């Protein structure tokens, strides 16, 4: 199984610390689409509805441990003749990290709006049918993230979603950067929906608590 630490910041380029050629290292949240004969295959969208980019890495993942459809954080370099954003079947893998995967949960408004536990949001963005986020939160076992959809809003033009978190036991701990990707296809693909509004109880910035994503 290909797993390892990740490097640098999202979609960033890193420079070698020693004299010599610059090595570009990129990061994307990717979807594992399955194994080929000699490669593990992935795809990602850079932002919004940008075209799918397909990447291949030599070797296979153990599909009983990482099932096709799993979202992962990939750190990689590209051959000299390949530009960032182009399909590439011989990616130079630097790291592949598991992240939090979930699907949107439809709930009555009162229950959805009650999903308001603080989430120390760093970034939030949409790629295709996924809402991706990074949060700075206490590192606690069993932490899960929930994106609840107000059922009543699903029959309007704008769906209202509520990002929250819960843990088995809340106790003091060090903060860590946590990354999640939540599949909202069951909401996003509904007829009549033209946007989604994600509500977050965001203690890092109380002025940034609503995020609207348009089709």
PDB file of C-alpha atoms in Angstrom:
ATOM      1  CA  UNK A   1       0.000   0.000   0.000  1.00  0.00           C
ATOM      2  CA  UNK A   2       1.373   3.429  -0.919  1.00  0.00           C
ATOM      3  CA  UNK A   3       1.084   5.633   2.147  1.00  0.00           C
ATOM      4  CA  UNK A   4       3.376   8.278   3.554  1.00  0.00           C
ATOM      5  CA  UNK A   5       3.859  11.747   4.965  1.00  0.00           C
ATOM      6  CA  UNK A   6       2.844  14.747   2.928  1.00  0.00           C
ATOM      7  CA  UNK A   7       4.928  17.803   2.030  1.00  0.00           C
ATOM      8  CA  UNK A   8       4.392  21.521   1.392  1.00  0.00           C
ATOM      9  CA  UNK A   9       1.153  23.436   1.049  1.00  0.00           C
ATOM     10  CA  UNK A  10      -1.854  22.783  -1.172  1.00  0.00           C
ATOM     11  CA  UNK A  11      -0.955  23.157  -4.876  1.00  0.00           C
ATOM     12  CA  UNK A  12       2.394  24.709  -3.959  1.00  0.00           C
ATOM     13  CA  UNK A  13       5.875  24.447  -5.374  1.00  0.00           C
ATOM     14  CA  UNK A  14       8.840  23.702  -3.113  1.00  0.00           C
ATOM     15  CA  UNK A  15      12.447  24.591  -3.780  1.00  0.00           C
ATOM     16  CA  UNK A  16      15.369  22.335  -2.884  1.00  0.00           C
ATOM     17  CA  UNK A  17      17.341  23.679   0.090  1.00  0.00           C
ATOM     18  CA  UNK A  18      20.640  22.993  -1.659  1.00  0.00           C
ATOM     19  CA  UNK A  19      22.059  24.465  -4.841  1.00  0.00           C
ATOM     20  CA  UNK A  20      20.817  22.712  -7.916  1.00  0.00           C
ATOM     21  CA  UNK A  21      17.675  22.397 -10.035  1.00  0.00           C
ATOM     22  CA  UNK A  22      14.330  23.479  -8.654  1.00  0.00           C
ATOM     23  CA  UNK A  23      12.024  20.559  -7.893  1.00  0.00           C
ATOM     24  CA  UNK A  24       8.339  21.370  -8.121  1.00  0.00           C
ATOM     25  CA  UNK A  25       6.198  19.471  -5.656  1.00  0.00           C
ATOM     26  CA  UNK A  26       2.407  19.646  -5.910  1.00  0.00           C
ATOM     27  CA  UNK A  27      -0.473  18.629  -3.685  1.00  0.00           C
ATOM     28  CA  UNK A  28      -4.056  17.836  -4.615  1.00  0.00           C
ATOM     29  CA  UNK A  29      -6.961  16.063  -3.025  1.00  0.00           C
ATOM     30  CA  UNK A  30      -7.491  13.168  -5.435  1.00  0.00           C
ATOM     31  CA  UNK A  31      -9.958  10.334  -5.896  1.00  0.00           C
ATOM     32  CA  UNK A  32      -8.514   6.830  -6.149  1.00  0.00           C
ATOM     33  CA  UNK A  33     -10.227   5.344  -9.199  1.00  0.00           C
ATOM     34  CA  UNK A  34      -8.716   1.862  -9.033  1.00  0.00           C
ATOM     35  CA  UNK A  35      -5.684  -0.144 -10.075  1.00  0.00           C
ATOM     36  CA  UNK A  36      -4.519  -0.857 -13.585  1.00  0.00           C
ATOM     37  CA  UNK A  37      -2.111  -3.603 -14.555  1.00  0.00           C
ATOM     38  CA  UNK A  38       0.901  -1.724 -13.230  1.00  0.00           C
ATOM     39  CA  UNK A  39      -0.427   1.584 -11.925  1.00  0.00           C
ATOM     40  CA  UNK A  40      -2.652   3.033  -9.261  1.00  0.00           C
ATOM     41  CA  UNK A  41      -4.986   5.571 -10.882  1.00  0.00           C
ATOM     42  CA  UNK A  42      -6.275   8.854  -9.501  1.00  0.00           C
ATOM     43  CA  UNK A  43      -8.147  11.922 -10.684  1.00  0.00           C
ATOM     44  CA  UNK A  44      -8.779  15.426  -9.400  1.00  0.00           C
ATOM     45  CA  UNK A  45     -10.341  18.743 -10.313  1.00  0.00           C
ATOM     46  CA  UNK A  46      -8.353  21.873  -9.552  1.00  0.00           C
ATOM     47  CA  UNK A  47     -11.341  24.018  -8.603  1.00  0.00           C
ATOM     48  CA  UNK A  48     -15.056  24.253  -9.192  1.00  0.00           C
ATOM     49  CA  UNK A  49     -15.995  22.503 -12.422  1.00  0.00           C
ATOM     50  CA  UNK A  50     -12.538  22.538 -14.019  1.00  0.00           C
ATOM     51  CA  UNK A  51     -11.693  19.503 -16.194  1.00  0.00           C
ATOM     52  CA  UNK A  52     -10.715  16.218 -14.580  1.00  0.00           C
ATOM     53  CA  UNK A  53      -6.980  15.565 -14.464  1.00  0.00           C
ATOM     54  CA  UNK A  54      -5.937  11.904 -14.426  1.00  0.00           C
ATOM     55  CA  UNK A  55      -2.754  10.737 -12.724  1.00  0.00           C
ATOM     56  CA  UNK A  56      -1.100   7.333 -12.565  1.00  0.00           C
ATOM     57  CA  UNK A  57       1.492   6.064 -10.081  1.00  0.00           C
ATOM     58  CA  UNK A  58       3.625   2.968 -10.565  1.00  0.00           C
ATOM     59  CA  UNK A  59       2.431   0.147  -8.309  1.00  0.00           C
ATOM     60  CA  UNK A  60      -0.962  -0.747  -6.840  1.00  0.00           C
ATOM     61  CA  UNK A  61      -2.906   0.134  -3.721  1.00  0.00           C
ATOM     62  CA  UNK A  62      -4.454  -2.653  -1.667  1.00  0.00           C
ATOM     63  CA  UNK A  63      -8.102  -2.221  -2.601  1.00  0.00           C
ATOM     64  CA  UNK A  64      -9.274  -4.049   0.517  1.00  0.00           C
ATOM     65  CA  UNK A  65      -7.699  -1.193   2.512  1.00  0.00           C
ATOM     66  CA  UNK A  66      -8.214   1.738   0.119  1.00  0.00           C
ATOM     67  CA  UNK A  67     -11.345   1.257  -1.952  1.00  0.00           C
ATOM     68  CA  UNK A  68     -11.919   2.963  -5.306  1.00  0.00           C
ATOM     69  CA  UNK A  69     -13.699   6.249  -4.673  1.00  0.00           C
ATOM     70  CA  UNK A  70     -11.591   7.071  -1.599  1.00  0.00           C
ATOM     71  CA  UNK A  71     -10.380  10.661  -1.366  1.00  0.00           C
ATOM     72  CA  UNK A  72      -6.690  11.098  -0.499  1.00  0.00           C
ATOM     73  CA  UNK A  73      -4.129  13.878  -0.289  1.00  0.00           C
ATOM     74  CA  UNK A  74      -1.422  13.284  -2.899  1.00  0.00           C
ATOM     75  CA  UNK A  75       1.976  14.963  -2.930  1.00  0.00           C
ATOM     76  CA  UNK A  76       3.870  14.446  -6.156  1.00  0.00           C
ATOM     77  CA  UNK A  77       6.253  15.739  -8.801  1.00  0.00           C
ATOM     78  CA  UNK A  78       5.843  15.598 -12.557  1.00  0.00           C
ATOM     79  CA  UNK A  79       8.255  14.576 -15.313  1.00  0.00           C
ATOM     80  CA  UNK A  80      10.019  17.474 -17.036  1.00  0.00           C
ATOM     81  CA  UNK A  81       7.841  17.220 -20.138  1.00  0.00           C
ATOM     82  CA  UNK A  82       4.515  17.392 -18.260  1.00  0.00           C
ATOM     83  CA  UNK A  83       2.903  20.644 -17.099  1.00  0.00           C
ATOM     84  CA  UNK A  84       0.842  20.895 -13.930  1.00  0.00           C
ATOM     85  CA  UNK A  85      -2.813  20.236 -14.783  1.00  0.00           C
ATOM     86  CA  UNK A  86      -2.053  17.770 -17.586  1.00  0.00           C
ATOM     87  CA  UNK A  87      -2.857  14.060 -17.454  1.00  0.00           C
ATOM     88  CA  UNK A  88       0.196  11.999 -16.499  1.00  0.00           C
ATOM     89  CA  UNK A  89       0.577   8.248 -16.048  1.00  0.00           C
ATOM     90  CA  UNK A  90       4.083   8.290 -14.558  1.00  0.00           C
ATOM     91  CA  UNK A  91       3.743  10.657 -11.622  1.00  0.00           C
ATOM     92  CA  UNK A  92       6.656  10.758  -9.172  1.00  0.00           C
ATOM     93  CA  UNK A  93       4.905  10.065  -5.870  1.00  0.00           C
ATOM     94  CA  UNK A  94       6.134  11.948  -2.786  1.00  0.00           C
ATOM     95  CA  UNK A  95       3.364  11.048  -0.363  1.00  0.00           C
ATOM     96  CA  UNK A  96      -0.193   9.791  -0.165  1.00  0.00           C
ATOM     97  CA  UNK A  97      -2.188  10.540   2.966  1.00  0.00           C
ATOM     98  CA  UNK A  98      -5.599   9.421   4.133  1.00  0.00           C
ATOM     99  CA  UNK A  99      -8.019  12.265   4.888  1.00  0.00           C
ATOM    100  CA  UNK A 100     -11.519  12.391   6.342  1.00  0.00           C
ATOM    101  CA  UNK A 101     -14.132  11.113   3.846  1.00  0.00           C
ATOM    102  CA  UNK A 102     -17.885  11.515   4.272  1.00  0.00           C
ATOM    103  CA  UNK A 103     -21.139  12.162   2.423  1.00  0.00           C
ATOM    104  CA  UNK A 104     -23.703  14.875   3.097  1.00  0.00           C
ATOM    105  CA  UNK A 105     -26.415  13.954   5.632  1.00  0.00           C
ATOM    106  CA  UNK A 106     -30.007  15.209   5.041  1.00  0.00           C
ATOM    107  CA  UNK A 107     -31.745  16.287   8.264  1.00  0.00           C
ATOM    108  CA  UNK A 108     -34.763  18.369   9.279  1.00  0.00           C
ATOM    109  CA  UNK A 109     -33.852  22.050   9.666  1.00  0.00           C
ATOM    110  CA  UNK A 110     -33.794  22.011  13.476  1.00  0.00           C
ATOM    111  CA  UNK A 111     -31.393  19.064  13.509  1.00  0.00           C
ATOM    112  CA  UNK A 112     -29.234  20.361  10.673  1.00  0.00           C
ATOM    113  CA  UNK A 113     -28.897  23.838  12.201  1.00  0.00           C
ATOM    114  CA  UNK A 114     -28.006  22.209  15.523  1.00  0.00           C
ATOM    115  CA  UNK A 115     -24.868  20.829  13.849  1.00  0.00           C
ATOM    116  CA  UNK A 116     -22.864  23.856  14.912  1.00  0.00           C
ATOM    117  CA  UNK A 117     -19.934  22.610  16.981  1.00  0.00           C
ATOM    118  CA  UNK A 118     -16.944  24.921  16.414  1.00  0.00           C
ATOM    119  CA  UNK A 119     -14.713  24.074  13.479  1.00  0.00           C
ATOM    120  CA  UNK A 120     -11.448  26.026  13.285  1.00  0.00           C
ATOM    121  CA  UNK A 121     -11.690  26.522   9.548  1.00  0.00           C
ATOM    122  CA  UNK A 122      -8.534  27.312   7.580  1.00  0.00           C
ATOM    123  CA  UNK A 123      -9.805  26.735   4.019  1.00  0.00           C
ATOM    124  CA  UNK A 124     -12.988  25.555   2.335  1.00  0.00           C
ATOM    125  CA  UNK A 125     -13.571  25.094  -1.391  1.00  0.00           C
ATOM    126  CA  UNK A 126     -15.501  23.008  -3.917  1.00  0.00           C
ATOM    127  CA  UNK A 127     -14.095  20.682  -6.548  1.00  0.00           C
ATOM    128  CA  UNK A 128     -16.789  18.989  -8.619  1.00  0.00           C
ATOM    129  CA  UNK A 129     -19.236  17.330  -6.220  1.00  0.00           C
ATOM    130  CA  UNK A 130     -16.928  17.583  -3.204  1.00  0.00           C
ATOM    131  CA  UNK A 131     -16.676  20.192  -0.473  1.00  0.00           C
ATOM    132  CA  UNK A 132     -13.076  20.124   0.750  1.00  0.00           C
ATOM    133  CA  UNK A 133     -11.851  21.786   3.913  1.00  0.00           C
ATOM    134  CA  UNK A 134      -8.840  22.187   6.160  1.00  0.00           C
ATOM    135  CA  UNK A 135      -9.328  22.819   9.876  1.00  0.00           C
ATOM    136  CA  UNK A 136      -7.027  23.416  12.830  1.00  0.00           C
ATOM    137  CA  UNK A 137      -8.516  21.303  15.603  1.00  0.00           C
ATOM    138  CA  UNK A 138      -7.477  19.388  18.745  1.00  0.00           C
ATOM    139  CA  UNK A 139      -6.102  15.975  17.805  1.00  0.00           C
ATOM    140  CA  UNK A 140      -8.546  13.584  19.450  1.00  0.00           C
ATOM    141  CA  UNK A 141      -9.348   9.944  18.654  1.00  0.00           C
ATOM    142  CA  UNK A 142     -12.587   9.223  16.871  1.00  0.00           C
ATOM    143  CA  UNK A 143     -13.126  12.759  15.594  1.00  0.00           C
ATOM    144  CA  UNK A 144     -15.638  12.894  12.766  1.00  0.00           C
ATOM    145  CA  UNK A 145     -16.975  15.717  10.653  1.00  0.00           C
ATOM    146  CA  UNK A 146     -20.590  16.110   9.580  1.00  0.00           C
ATOM    147  CA  UNK A 147     -22.049  18.128   6.717  1.00  0.00           C
ATOM    148  CA  UNK A 148     -25.787  18.213   7.368  1.00  0.00           C
ATOM    149  CA  UNK A 149     -28.267  19.410   4.745  1.00  0.00           C
ATOM    150  CA  UNK A 150     -31.505  21.135   5.713  1.00  0.00           C
ATOM    151  CA  UNK A 151     -34.070  18.916   3.977  1.00  0.00           C
ATOM    152  CA  UNK A 152     -36.507  21.798   3.445  1.00  0.00           C
ATOM    153  CA  UNK A 153     -33.875  23.759   1.498  1.00  0.00           C
ATOM    154  CA  UNK A 154     -33.352  20.934  -0.980  1.00  0.00           C
ATOM    155  CA  UNK A 155     -36.538  21.932  -2.820  1.00  0.00           C
ATOM    156  CA  UNK A 156     -35.356  25.530  -3.257  1.00  0.00           C
ATOM    157  CA  UNK A 157     -32.640  26.983  -5.485  1.00  0.00           C
ATOM    158  CA  UNK A 158     -30.081  27.178  -2.655  1.00  0.00           C
ATOM    159  CA  UNK A 159     -29.350  24.244  -0.371  1.00  0.00           C
ATOM    160  CA  UNK A 160     -28.198  25.067   3.166  1.00  0.00           C
ATOM    161  CA  UNK A 161     -25.502  22.823   4.612  1.00  0.00           C
ATOM    162  CA  UNK A 162     -24.010  22.879   8.121  1.00  0.00           C
ATOM    163  CA  UNK A 163     -20.436  21.773   8.805  1.00  0.00           C
ATOM    164  CA  UNK A 164     -19.803  20.430  12.286  1.00  0.00           C
ATOM    165  CA  UNK A 165     -17.622  17.989  14.204  1.00  0.00           C
ATOM    166  CA  UNK A 166     -17.894  15.597  17.118  1.00  0.00           C
ATOM    167  CA  UNK A 167     -15.522  13.444  19.168  1.00  0.00           C
ATOM    168  CA  UNK A 168     -15.935  10.441  21.414  1.00  0.00           C
ATOM    169  CA  UNK A 169     -14.371  12.296  24.352  1.00  0.00           C
ATOM    170  CA  UNK A 170     -13.596  16.012  24.442  1.00  0.00           C
ATOM    171  CA  UNK A 171     -10.410  16.641  26.395  1.00  0.00           C
ATOM    172  CA  UNK A 172      -7.323  18.905  26.128  1.00  0.00           C
ATOM    173  CA  UNK A 173      -5.034  18.036  23.261  1.00  0.00           C
ATOM    174  CA  UNK A 174      -2.614  19.637  20.817  1.00  0.00           C
ATOM    175  CA  UNK A 175      -3.970  21.155  17.619  1.00  0.00           C
ATOM    176  CA  UNK A 176      -3.340  19.530  14.281  1.00  0.00           C
ATOM    177  CA  UNK A 177      -4.214  20.346  10.681  1.00  0.00           C
ATOM    178  CA  UNK A 178      -7.097  18.120   9.596  1.00  0.00           C
ATOM    179  CA  UNK A 179      -8.316  17.712   6.036  1.00  0.00           C
ATOM    180  CA  UNK A 180     -11.683  16.457   4.884  1.00  0.00           C
ATOM    181  CA  UNK A 181     -13.566  15.929   1.633  1.00  0.00           C
ATOM    182  CA  UNK A 182     -17.333  15.480   1.679  1.00  0.00           C
ATOM    183  CA  UNK A 183     -19.375  14.188  -1.259  1.00  0.00           C
ATOM    184  CA  UNK A 184     -22.379  16.470  -1.840  1.00  0.00           C
ATOM    185  CA  UNK A 185     -23.490  14.877  -5.130  1.00  0.00           C
ATOM    186  CA  UNK A 186     -26.906  13.891  -3.704  1.00  0.00           C
ATOM    187  CA  UNK A 187     -27.573  17.608  -3.098  1.00  0.00           C
ATOM    188  CA  UNK A 188     -25.574  19.213  -5.889  1.00  0.00           C
ATOM    189  CA  UNK A 189     -27.216  17.116  -8.616  1.00  0.00           C
ATOM    190  CA  UNK A 190     -30.792  17.779  -7.527  1.00  0.00           C
ATOM    191  CA  UNK A 191     -32.977  19.542 -10.128  1.00  0.00           C
ATOM    192  CA  UNK A 192     -33.457  23.198  -9.292  1.00  0.00           C
ATOM    193  CA  UNK A 193     -30.407  23.568  -7.045  1.00  0.00           C
ATOM    194  CA  UNK A 194     -28.233  26.415  -8.342  1.00  0.00           C
ATOM    195  CA  UNK A 195     -26.026  26.939  -5.274  1.00  0.00           C
ATOM    196  CA  UNK A 196     -25.178  25.597  -1.845  1.00  0.00           C
ATOM    197  CA  UNK A 197     -24.493  27.673   1.239  1.00  0.00           C
ATOM    198  CA  UNK A 198     -22.219  26.063   3.827  1.00  0.00           C
ATOM    199  CA  UNK A 199     -22.622  27.381   7.375  1.00  0.00           C
ATOM    200  CA  UNK A 200     -19.718  26.996   9.807  1.00  0.00           C
ATOM    201  CA  UNK A 201     -19.325  27.995  13.453  1.00  0.00           C
ATOM    202  CA  UNK A 202     -15.813  29.297  12.821  1.00  0.00           C
ATOM    203  CA  UNK A 203     -13.935  30.506  15.935  1.00  0.00           C
ATOM    204  CA  UNK A 204     -10.860  31.328  13.843  1.00  0.00           C
ATOM    205  CA  UNK A 205     -12.786  34.057  12.027  1.00  0.00           C
ATOM    206  CA  UNK A 206     -16.323  34.885  13.217  1.00  0.00           C
ATOM    207  CA  UNK A 207     -16.798  37.019  10.091  1.00  0.00           C
ATOM    208  CA  UNK A 208     -16.306  33.994   7.821  1.00  0.00           C
ATOM    209  CA  UNK A 209     -19.170  31.665   8.669  1.00  0.00           C
ATOM    210  CA  UNK A 210     -21.108  31.333   5.398  1.00  0.00           C
ATOM    211  CA  UNK A 211     -19.694  30.141   2.096  1.00  0.00           C
ATOM    212  CA  UNK A 212     -21.777  30.054  -1.082  1.00  0.00           C
ATOM    213  CA  UNK A 213     -20.812  27.841  -4.018  1.00  0.00           C
ATOM    214  CA  UNK A 214     -22.606  28.361  -7.328  1.00  0.00           C
ATOM    215  CA  UNK A 215     -23.164  25.927 -10.177  1.00  0.00           C
TER     216      UNK A 215
END
